[in-house]
CSV table of C-alpha atoms in Angstrom, one decimal:
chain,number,residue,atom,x,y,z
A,1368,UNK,CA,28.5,5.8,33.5
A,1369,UNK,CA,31.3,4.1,35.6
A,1370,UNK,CA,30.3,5.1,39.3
A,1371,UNK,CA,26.4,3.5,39.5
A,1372,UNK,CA,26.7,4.2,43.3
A,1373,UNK,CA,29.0,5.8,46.3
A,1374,UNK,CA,31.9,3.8,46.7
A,1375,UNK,CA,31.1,1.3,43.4
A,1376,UNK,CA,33.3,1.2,40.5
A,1377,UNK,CA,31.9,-0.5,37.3
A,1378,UNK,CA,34.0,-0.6,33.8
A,1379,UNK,CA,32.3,0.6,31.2
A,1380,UNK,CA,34.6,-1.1,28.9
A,1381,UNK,CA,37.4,-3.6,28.6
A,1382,UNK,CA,40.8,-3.8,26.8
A,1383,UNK,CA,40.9,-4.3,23.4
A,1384,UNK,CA,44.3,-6.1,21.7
A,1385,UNK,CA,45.4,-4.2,18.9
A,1386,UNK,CA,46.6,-7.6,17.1
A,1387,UNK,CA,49.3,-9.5,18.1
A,1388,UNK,CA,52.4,-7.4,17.9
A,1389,UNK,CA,56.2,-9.3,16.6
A,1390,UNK,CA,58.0,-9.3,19.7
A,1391,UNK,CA,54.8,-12.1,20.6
A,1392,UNK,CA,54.4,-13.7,17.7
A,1393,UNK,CA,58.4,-14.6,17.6
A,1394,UNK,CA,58.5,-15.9,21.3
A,1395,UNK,CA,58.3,-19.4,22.2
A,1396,UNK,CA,54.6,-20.3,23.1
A,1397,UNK,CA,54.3,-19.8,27.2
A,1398,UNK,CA,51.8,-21.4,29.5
A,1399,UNK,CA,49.9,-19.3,30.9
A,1400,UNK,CA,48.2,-18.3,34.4
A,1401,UNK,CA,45.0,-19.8,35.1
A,1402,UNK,CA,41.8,-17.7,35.4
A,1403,UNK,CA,40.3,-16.4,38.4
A,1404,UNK,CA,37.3,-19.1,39.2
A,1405,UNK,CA,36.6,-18.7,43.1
A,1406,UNK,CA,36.6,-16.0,45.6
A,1407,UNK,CA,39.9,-15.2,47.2
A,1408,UNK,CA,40.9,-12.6,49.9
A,1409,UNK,CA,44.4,-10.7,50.2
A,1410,UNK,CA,46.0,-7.6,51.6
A,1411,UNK,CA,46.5,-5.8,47.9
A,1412,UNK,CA,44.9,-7.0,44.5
A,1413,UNK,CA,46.4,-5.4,41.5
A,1414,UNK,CA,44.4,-4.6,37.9
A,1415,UNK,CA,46.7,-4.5,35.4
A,1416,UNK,CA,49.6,-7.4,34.4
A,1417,UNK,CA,51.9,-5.1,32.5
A,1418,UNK,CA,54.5,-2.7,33.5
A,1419,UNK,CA,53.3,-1.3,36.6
A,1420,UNK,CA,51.1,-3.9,38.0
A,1421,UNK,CA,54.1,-6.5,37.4
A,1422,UNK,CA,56.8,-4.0,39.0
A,1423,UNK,CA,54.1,-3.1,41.9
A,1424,UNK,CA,53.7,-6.9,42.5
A,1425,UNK,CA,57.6,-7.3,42.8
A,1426,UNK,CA,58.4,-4.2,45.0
A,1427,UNK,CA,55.8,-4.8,47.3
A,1428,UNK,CA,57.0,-8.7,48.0
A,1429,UNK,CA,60.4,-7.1,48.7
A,1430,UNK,CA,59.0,-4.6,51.0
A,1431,UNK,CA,57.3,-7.7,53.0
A,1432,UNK,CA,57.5,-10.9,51.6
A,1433,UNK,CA,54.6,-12.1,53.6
A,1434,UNK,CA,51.9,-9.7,52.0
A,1435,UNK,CA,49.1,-11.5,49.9
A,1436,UNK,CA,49.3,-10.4,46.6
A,1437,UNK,CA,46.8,-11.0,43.4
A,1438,UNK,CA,47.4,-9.7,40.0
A,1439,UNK,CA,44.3,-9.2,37.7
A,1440,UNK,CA,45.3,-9.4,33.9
A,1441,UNK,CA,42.5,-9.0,31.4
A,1442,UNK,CA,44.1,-10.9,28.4
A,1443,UNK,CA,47.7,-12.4,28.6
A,1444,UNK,CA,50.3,-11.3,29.8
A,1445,UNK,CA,52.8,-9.6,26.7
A,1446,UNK,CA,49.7,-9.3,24.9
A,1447,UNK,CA,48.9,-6.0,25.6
A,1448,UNK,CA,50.3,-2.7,25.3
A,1449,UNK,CA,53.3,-4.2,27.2
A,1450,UNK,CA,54.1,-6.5,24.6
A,1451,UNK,CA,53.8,-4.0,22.1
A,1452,UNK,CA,56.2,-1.5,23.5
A,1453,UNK,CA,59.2,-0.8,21.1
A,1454,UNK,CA,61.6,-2.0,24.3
A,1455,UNK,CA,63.2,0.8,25.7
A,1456,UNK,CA,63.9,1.2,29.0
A,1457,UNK,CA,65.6,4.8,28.6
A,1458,UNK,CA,67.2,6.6,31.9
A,1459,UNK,CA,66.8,9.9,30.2
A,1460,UNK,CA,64.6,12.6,29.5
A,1461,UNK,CA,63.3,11.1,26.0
A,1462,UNK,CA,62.7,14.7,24.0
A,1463,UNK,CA,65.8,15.5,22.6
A,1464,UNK,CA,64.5,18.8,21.1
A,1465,UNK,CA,66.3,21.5,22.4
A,1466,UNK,CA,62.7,23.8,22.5
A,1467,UNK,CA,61.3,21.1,25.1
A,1468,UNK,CA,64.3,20.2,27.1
A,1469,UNK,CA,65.4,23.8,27.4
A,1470,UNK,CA,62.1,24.3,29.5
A,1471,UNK,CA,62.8,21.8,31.8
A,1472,UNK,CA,64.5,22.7,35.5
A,1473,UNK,CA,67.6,21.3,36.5
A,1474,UNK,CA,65.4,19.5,39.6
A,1475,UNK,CA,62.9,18.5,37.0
A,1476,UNK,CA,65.4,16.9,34.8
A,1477,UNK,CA,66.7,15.4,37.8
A,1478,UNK,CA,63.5,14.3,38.8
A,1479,UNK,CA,63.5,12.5,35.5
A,1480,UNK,CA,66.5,10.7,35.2
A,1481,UNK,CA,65.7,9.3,39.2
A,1482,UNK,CA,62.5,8.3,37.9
A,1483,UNK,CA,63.7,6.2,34.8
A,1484,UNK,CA,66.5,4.9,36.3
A,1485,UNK,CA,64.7,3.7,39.2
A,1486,UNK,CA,63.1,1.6,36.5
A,1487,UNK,CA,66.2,0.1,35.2
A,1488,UNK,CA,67.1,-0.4,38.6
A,1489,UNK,CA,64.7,-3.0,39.4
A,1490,UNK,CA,64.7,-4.5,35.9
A,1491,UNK,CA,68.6,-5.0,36.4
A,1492,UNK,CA,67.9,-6.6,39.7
A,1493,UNK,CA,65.2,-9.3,38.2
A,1494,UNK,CA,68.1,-9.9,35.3
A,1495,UNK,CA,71.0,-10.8,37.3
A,1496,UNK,CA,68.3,-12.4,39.6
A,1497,UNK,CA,67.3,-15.3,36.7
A,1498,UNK,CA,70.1,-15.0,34.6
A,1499,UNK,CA,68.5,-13.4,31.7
A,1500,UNK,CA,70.7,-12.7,28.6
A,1501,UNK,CA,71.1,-10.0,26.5
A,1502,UNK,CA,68.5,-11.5,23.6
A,1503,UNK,CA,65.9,-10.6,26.4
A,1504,UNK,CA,67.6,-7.4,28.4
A,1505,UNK,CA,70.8,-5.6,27.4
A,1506,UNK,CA,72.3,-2.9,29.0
A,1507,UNK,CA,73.9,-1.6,25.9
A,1508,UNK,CA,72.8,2.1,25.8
A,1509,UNK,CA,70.8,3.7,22.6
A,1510,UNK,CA,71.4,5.7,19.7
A,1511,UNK,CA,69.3,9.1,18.7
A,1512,UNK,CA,69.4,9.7,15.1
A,1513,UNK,CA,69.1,12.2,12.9
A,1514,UNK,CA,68.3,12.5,9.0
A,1515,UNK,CA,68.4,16.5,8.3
A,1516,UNK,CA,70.4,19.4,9.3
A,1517,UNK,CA,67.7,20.6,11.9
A,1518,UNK,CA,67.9,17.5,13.5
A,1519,UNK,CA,71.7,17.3,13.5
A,1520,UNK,CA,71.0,20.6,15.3
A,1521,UNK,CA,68.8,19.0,18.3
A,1522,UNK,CA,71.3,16.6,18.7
A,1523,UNK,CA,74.0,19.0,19.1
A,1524,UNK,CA,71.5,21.6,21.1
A,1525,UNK,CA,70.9,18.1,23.8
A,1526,UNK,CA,74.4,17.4,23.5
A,1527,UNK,CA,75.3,20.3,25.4
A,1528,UNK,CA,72.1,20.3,28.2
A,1529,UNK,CA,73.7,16.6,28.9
A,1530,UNK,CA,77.1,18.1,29.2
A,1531,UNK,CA,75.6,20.7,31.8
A,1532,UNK,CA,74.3,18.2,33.4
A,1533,UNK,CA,77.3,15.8,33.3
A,1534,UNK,CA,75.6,13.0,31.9
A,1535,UNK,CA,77.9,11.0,29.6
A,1536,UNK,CA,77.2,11.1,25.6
A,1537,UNK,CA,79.3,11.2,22.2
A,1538,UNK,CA,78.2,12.8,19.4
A,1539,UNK,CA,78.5,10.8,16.1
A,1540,UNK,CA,79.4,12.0,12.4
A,1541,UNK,CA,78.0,11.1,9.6
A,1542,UNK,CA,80.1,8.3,8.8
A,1543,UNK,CA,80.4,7.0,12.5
A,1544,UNK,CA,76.6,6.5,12.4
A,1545,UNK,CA,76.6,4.7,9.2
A,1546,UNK,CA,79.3,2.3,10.8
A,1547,UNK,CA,76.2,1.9,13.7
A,1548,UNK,CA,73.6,1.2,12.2
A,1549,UNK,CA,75.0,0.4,7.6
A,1550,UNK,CA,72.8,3.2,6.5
A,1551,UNK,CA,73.8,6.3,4.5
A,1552,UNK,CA,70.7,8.2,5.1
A,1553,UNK,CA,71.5,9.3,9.1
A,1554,UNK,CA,73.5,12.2,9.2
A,1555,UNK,CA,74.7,12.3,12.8
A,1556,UNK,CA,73.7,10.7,16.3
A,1557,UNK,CA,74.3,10.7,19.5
A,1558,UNK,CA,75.1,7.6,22.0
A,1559,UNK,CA,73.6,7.6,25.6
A,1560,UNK,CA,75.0,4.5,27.3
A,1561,UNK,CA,72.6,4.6,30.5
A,1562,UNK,CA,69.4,2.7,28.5
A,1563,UNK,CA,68.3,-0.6,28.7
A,1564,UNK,CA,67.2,-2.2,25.8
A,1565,UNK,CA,64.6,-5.7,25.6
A,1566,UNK,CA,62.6,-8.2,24.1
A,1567,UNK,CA,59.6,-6.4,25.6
A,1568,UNK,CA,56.9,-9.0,25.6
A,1569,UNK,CA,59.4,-11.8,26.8
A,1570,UNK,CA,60.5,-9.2,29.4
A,1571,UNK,CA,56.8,-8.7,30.8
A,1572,UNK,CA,56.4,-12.4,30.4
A,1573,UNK,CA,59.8,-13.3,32.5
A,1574,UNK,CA,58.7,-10.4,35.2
A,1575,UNK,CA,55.0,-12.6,35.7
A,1576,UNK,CA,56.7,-15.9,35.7
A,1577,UNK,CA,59.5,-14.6,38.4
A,1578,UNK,CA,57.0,-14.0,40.8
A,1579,UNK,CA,57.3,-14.6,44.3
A,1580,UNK,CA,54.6,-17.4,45.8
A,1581,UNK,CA,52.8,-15.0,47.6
A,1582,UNK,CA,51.4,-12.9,44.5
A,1583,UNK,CA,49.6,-14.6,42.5
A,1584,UNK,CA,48.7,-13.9,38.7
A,1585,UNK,CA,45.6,-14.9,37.0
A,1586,UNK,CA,44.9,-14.3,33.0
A,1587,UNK,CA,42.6,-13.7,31.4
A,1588,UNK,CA,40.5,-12.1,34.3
A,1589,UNK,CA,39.5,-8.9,34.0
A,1590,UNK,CA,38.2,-6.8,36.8
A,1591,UNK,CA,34.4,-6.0,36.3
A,1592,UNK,CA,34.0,-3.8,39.1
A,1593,UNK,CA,35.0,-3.2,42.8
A,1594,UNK,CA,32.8,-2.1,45.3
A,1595,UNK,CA,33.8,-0.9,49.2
A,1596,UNK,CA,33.3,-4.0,51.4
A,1597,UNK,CA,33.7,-3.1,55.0
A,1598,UNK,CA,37.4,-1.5,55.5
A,1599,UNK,CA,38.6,-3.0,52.3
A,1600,UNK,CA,37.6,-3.7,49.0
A,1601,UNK,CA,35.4,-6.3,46.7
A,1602,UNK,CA,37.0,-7.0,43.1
A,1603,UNK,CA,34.5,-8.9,40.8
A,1604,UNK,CA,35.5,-11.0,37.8
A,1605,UNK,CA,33.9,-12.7,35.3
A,1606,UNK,CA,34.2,-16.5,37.1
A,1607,UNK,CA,35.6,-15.0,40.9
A,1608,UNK,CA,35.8,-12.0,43.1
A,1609,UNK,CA,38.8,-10.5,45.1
A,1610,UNK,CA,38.5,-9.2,48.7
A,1611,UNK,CA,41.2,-6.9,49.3
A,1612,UNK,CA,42.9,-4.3,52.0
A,1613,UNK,CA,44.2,-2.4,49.2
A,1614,UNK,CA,44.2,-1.5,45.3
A,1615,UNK,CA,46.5,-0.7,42.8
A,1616,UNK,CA,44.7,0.4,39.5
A,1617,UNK,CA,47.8,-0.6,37.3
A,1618,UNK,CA,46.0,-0.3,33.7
A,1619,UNK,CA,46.8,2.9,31.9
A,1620,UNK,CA,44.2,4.5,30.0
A,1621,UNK,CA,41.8,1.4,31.3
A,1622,UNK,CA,41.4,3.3,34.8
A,1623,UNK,CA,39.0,5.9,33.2
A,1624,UNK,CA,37.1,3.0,32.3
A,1625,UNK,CA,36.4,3.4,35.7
A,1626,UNK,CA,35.6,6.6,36.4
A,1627,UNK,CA,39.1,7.4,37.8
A,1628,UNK,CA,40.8,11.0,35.8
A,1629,UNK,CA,37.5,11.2,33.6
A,1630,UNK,CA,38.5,13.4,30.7
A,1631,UNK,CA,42.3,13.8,32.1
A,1632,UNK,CA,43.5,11.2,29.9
A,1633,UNK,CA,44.2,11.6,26.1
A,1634,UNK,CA,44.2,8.0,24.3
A,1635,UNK,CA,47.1,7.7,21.8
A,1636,UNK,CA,48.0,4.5,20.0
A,1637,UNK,CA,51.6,4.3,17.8
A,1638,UNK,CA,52.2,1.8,15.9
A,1639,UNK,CA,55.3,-0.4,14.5
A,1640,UNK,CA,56.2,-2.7,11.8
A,1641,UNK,CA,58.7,-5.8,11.7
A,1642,UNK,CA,60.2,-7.0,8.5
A,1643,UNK,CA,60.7,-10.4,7.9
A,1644,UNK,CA,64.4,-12.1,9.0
A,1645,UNK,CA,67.1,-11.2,6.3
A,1646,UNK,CA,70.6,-12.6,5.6
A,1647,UNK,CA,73.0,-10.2,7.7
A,1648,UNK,CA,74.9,-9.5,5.0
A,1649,UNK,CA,73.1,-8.0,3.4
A,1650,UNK,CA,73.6,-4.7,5.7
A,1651,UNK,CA,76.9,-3.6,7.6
A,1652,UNK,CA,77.3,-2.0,10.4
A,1653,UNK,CA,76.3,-3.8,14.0
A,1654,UNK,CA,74.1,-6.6,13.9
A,1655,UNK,CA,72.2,-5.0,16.8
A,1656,UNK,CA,71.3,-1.9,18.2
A,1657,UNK,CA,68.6,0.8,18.9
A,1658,UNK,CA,68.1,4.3,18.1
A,1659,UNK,CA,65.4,6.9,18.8
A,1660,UNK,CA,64.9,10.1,16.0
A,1661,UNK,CA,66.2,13.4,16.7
A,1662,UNK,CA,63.2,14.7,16.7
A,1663,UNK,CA,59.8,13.8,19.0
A,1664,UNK,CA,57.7,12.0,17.2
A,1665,UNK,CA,59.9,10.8,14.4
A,1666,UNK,CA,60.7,7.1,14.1
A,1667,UNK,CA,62.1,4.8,16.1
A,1668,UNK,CA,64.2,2.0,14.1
A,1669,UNK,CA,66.0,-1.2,16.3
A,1670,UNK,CA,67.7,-3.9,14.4
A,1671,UNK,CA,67.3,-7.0,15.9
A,1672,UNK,CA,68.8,-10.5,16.0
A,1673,UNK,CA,67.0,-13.9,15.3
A,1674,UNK,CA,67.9,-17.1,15.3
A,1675,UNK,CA,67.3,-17.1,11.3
A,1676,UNK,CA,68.8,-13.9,10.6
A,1677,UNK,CA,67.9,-10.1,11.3
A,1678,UNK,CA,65.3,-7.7,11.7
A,1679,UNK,CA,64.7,-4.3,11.4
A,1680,UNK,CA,61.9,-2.7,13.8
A,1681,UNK,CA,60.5,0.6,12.6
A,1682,UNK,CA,57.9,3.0,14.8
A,1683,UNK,CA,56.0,5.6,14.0
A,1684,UNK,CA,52.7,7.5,13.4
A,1685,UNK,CA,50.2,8.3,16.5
A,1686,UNK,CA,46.8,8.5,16.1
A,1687,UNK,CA,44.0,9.7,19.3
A,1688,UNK,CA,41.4,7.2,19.7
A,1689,UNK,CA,39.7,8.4,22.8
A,1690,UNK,CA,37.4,4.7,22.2
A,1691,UNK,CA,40.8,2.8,23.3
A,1692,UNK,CA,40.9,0.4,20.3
A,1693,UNK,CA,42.0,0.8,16.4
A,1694,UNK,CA,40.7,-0.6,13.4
A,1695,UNK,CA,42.8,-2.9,11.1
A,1696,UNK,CA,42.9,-0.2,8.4
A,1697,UNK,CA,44.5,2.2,11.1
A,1698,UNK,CA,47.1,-0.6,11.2
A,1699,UNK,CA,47.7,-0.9,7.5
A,1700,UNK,CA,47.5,2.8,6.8
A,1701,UNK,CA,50.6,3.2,9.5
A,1702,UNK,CA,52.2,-0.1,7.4
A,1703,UNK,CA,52.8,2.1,4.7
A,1704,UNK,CA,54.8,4.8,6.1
A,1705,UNK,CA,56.5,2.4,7.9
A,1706,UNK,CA,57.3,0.8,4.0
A,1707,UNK,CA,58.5,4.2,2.8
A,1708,UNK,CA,60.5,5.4,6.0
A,1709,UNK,CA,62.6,2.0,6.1
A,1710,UNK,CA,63.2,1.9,2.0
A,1711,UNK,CA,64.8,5.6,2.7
A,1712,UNK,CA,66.5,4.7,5.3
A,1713,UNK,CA,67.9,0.9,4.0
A,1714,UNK,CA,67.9,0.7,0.2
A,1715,UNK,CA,70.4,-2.4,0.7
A,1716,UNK,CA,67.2,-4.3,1.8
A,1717,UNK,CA,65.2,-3.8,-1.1
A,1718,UNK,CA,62.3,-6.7,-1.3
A,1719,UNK,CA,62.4,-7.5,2.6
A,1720,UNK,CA,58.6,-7.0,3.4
A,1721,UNK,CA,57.3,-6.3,6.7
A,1722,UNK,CA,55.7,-9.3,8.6
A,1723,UNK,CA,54.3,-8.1,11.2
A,1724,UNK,CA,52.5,-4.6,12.2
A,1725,UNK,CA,50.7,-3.8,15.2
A,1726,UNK,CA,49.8,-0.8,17.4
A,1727,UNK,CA,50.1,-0.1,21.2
A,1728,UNK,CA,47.8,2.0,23.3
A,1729,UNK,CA,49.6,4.6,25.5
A,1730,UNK,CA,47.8,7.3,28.0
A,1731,UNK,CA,48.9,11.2,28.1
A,1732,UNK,CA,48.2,13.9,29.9
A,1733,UNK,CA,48.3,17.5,28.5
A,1734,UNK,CA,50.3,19.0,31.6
A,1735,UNK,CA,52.7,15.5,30.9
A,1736,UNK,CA,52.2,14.2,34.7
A,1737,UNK,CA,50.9,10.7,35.7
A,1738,UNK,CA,48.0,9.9,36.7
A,1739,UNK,CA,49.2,8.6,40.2
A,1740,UNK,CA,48.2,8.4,43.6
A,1741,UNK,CA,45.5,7.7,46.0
A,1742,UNK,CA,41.7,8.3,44.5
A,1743,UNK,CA,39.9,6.5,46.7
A,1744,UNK,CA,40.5,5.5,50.1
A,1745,UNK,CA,42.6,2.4,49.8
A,1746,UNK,CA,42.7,2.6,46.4
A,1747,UNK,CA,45.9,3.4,44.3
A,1748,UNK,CA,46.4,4.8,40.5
A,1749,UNK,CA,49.7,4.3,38.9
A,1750,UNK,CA,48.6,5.4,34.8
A,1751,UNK,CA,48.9,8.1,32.5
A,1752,UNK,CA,52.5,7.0,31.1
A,1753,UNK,CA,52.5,9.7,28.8
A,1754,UNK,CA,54.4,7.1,26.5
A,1755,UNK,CA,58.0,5.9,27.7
A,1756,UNK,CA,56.0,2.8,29.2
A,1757,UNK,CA,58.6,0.8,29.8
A,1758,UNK,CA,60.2,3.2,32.0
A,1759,UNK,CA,57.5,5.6,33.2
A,1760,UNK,CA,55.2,2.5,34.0
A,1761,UNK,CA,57.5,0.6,35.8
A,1762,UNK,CA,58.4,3.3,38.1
A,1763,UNK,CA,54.9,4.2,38.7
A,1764,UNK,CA,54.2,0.9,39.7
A,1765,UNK,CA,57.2,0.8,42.6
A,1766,UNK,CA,55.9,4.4,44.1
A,1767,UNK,CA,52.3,3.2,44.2
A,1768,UNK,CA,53.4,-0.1,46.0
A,1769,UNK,CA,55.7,1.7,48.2
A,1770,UNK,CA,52.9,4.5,49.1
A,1771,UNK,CA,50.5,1.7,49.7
A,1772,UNK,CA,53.1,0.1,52.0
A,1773,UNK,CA,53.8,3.7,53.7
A,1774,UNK,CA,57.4,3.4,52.7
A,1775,UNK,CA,59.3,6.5,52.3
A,1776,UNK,CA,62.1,6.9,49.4
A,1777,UNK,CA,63.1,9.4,47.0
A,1778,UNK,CA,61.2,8.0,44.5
A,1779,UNK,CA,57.9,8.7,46.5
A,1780,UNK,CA,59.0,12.5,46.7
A,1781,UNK,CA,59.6,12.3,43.7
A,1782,UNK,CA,56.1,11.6,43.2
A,1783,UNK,CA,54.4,13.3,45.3
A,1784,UNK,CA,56.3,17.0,43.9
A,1785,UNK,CA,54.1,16.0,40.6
A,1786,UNK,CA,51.1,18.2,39.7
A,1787,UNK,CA,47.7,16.7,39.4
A,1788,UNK,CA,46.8,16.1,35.5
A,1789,UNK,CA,44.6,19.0,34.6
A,1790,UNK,CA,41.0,18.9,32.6
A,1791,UNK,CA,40.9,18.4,29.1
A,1792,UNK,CA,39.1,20.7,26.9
A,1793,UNK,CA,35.3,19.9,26.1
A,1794,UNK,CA,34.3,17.8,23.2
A,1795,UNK,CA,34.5,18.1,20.2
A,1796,UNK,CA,37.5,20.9,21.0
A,1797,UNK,CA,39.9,17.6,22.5
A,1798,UNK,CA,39.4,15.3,19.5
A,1799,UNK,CA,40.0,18.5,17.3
A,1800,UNK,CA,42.9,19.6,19.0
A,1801,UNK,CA,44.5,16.1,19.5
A,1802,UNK,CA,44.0,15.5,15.9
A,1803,UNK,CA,45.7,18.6,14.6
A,1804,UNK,CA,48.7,18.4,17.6
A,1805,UNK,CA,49.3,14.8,16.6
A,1806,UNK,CA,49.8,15.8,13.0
A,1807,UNK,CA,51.6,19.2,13.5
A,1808,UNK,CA,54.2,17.2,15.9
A,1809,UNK,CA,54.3,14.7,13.1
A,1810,UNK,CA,54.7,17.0,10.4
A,1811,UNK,CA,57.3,19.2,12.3
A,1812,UNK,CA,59.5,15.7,12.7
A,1813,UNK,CA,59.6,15.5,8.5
A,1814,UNK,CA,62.0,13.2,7.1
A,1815,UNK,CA,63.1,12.5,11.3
């Protein structure tokens, strides 16, 4: 039970790390924030350092750089689910099956694209504000990729909602893929120049360590509980407590922990593999690029450049584990796919082994709408990514900081348009019905 009195909020269980995912293990050590020992008092405290807690902590010193700001993190920073994103910050509606996007409104699609790109907004802002390069964000657009005839179909079928829409694309052959990417096995693909690609764990890490003096980050320091204390709010911590105006909850899945969108939220890990570096001759094509499958729920594949050679990224596999945490045999089993799906698609790299695997925790909804807004007075929810966490998380983040500030933009309208995430089914009927979705979706995707 989260909620052991009115207007107390107790977790009933803490974040988890999924092992330490490649982006991390191939950064530079960082120092770290220091842990929350003492009691402090601001206008906001935020729980949550990863997407939306970070991008909250950002808008809201721009709206008024004398707010006090503290940012709770339970483990480090790039640690997380943040650091365990595959690094796309994508500006467009990420289903490229014709079945799902079809559905979709011309405001909703709208909607979308104002969302996401409000995202890349402020993450192009913070890069031209400390001179990031292109090893850690890259504005060079993404690739989705097909490997069958129905998904050169999807492709084609998005090709032309874009074109209705007027957003610009190009359609690849067969041999202008391979010239991408120096694999025979894609059979078309289609370029979308508005995404943003990064190193995501040294992006989340470069968002905490860009912050203004008046928010302050602690690791490490996970909120216990929070409690009303006379017109504001009492965080506690393991060594400190936070007094507070204001609240963002800012961790995902975590805020049921809570009590907050109690059986709302479906818990969904995917998981990725990273092969050891390689001699880049051994494969033509670019040295570096990204591409999402034609198909939902196929795999994601990013080759990447090290200072000893190349990597290839591959994603895929999702699994519901409504207890917010997988097992290292969840990890392994996923590790094999991953083994088969990049031999298929780079036989040229026969004998590169994968050195690192991981998996990252995302939060859906079954109506596919955040879990945002105000569920307590004073206190602020900006979860339920419903995956696209770079982008979805980000922006949710901004709107909950500007709605705590009372600041009107599009993006808030934007918001507040969204339905309410509905009830899940009763137990066992969700874990059932995730199960069989996840591996219908995944089945439907084949060879994708």
């Amino acid at each position: 039970m989260s909620r052991t009195a009115k207007n107390v909020f107790v977790a009933s269980r803490l974040p988890k790390r999924a092992r330490i995912s490649g982006w991390v293990a191939t950064l530079a050590p960082r120092t770290s924030r220091p842990v929350l020992s003492e009691a402090i008092s601001v206008d906001v405290a935020i729980i949550g350092g990863g997407f939306a807690g970070l991008s909250a902590g950002h808008r809201l010193s721009r709206l008024d750089p004398t707010l006090r700001v503290t940012i709770l993190e339970a483990g480090i920073v790039g640690e997380g689910p943040a650091g365990a994103n595959s690094g796309f910050i994508i500006d467009l509606p990420h289903e490229v099956s014709s079945d799902d996007f079809s559905g979709e409104s011309e405001g909703r699609f709208r909607d979308s694209v104002l969302l996401q790109r409000s995202a890349i907004t402020l993450a192009t802002e913070l890069a031209a504000e400390n001179g990031w390069g292109k090893d850690l964000f890259d504005p060079c657009g993404r690739y989705s990729i097909a490997m069958s005839a129905k998904g050169d179909k999807h492709l084609h079928a998005y090709s032309q909602q874009l074109s209705k829409m007027g957003e610009p694309h190009r359609l690849l052959k067969r041999d202008e893929i391979e010239a991408v990417t120096g694999s025979k096995a894609f059979t078309s693909g289609l370029f979308s120049p508005g995404t943003v690609i990064i190193q995501p764990a040294a992006y989340i890490s470069g968002m905490a360590d860009c912050l203004k003096e008046t928010v302050r980050l602690f690791e490490q320091t996970p909120a216990l509980s929070f409690e009303r204390s006379g017109d504001g709010w009492l965080v506690k911590t393991p060594k400190g407590s936070v007094r507070a105006a204001k609240i963002i909850m800012a961790n995902n899945g975590h805020v049921e922990s809570f009590g907050f969108f109690r059986r709302r939220l479906l818990h969904v890990f995917t998981y990725a593999s990273m092969t050891r570096e390689f001699d880049p001759a051994r494969l033509g094509g670019q040295r570096k690029w990204a591409a999402t499958p034609a198909l939902p729920m196929g795999t994601t594949v990013r080759r990447i450049n090290t200072a000893g050679g190349d990597r290839i990224l591959v994603r895929s596999r999702y699994s519901y584990n409504p207890g917010i945490a997988i097992s290292d045999a969840a990890i392994r089993s996923a590790g094999r796919l991953h083994d088969g799906k990049f031999a298929h698609r780079f036989p040229d790299l026969a004998g590169i082994g994968m050195q690192y695997r991981w998996g990252g925790a995302m939060a859906l909804t079954h109506n596919h709408v955040p879990a945002f807004g105000e569920v307590e007075c004073g206190v602020f929810a900006a979860c339920g990514c419903n995956g696209l966490g770079a982008s979805n998380s980000t922006a949710a983040g901004i709107a909950a900081a500007e709605r705590v500030l009372g600041h009107d933009s599009e993006l808030g309208r934007v918001y507040s348009r969204l339905a309410a995430p509905v009830s899940l089914p009763p137990q066992p009927l969700t874990t059932i019905g995730a199960k069989i979705h996840l591996a219908y979706r995944e089945w439907r995707a084949g060879a994708e």
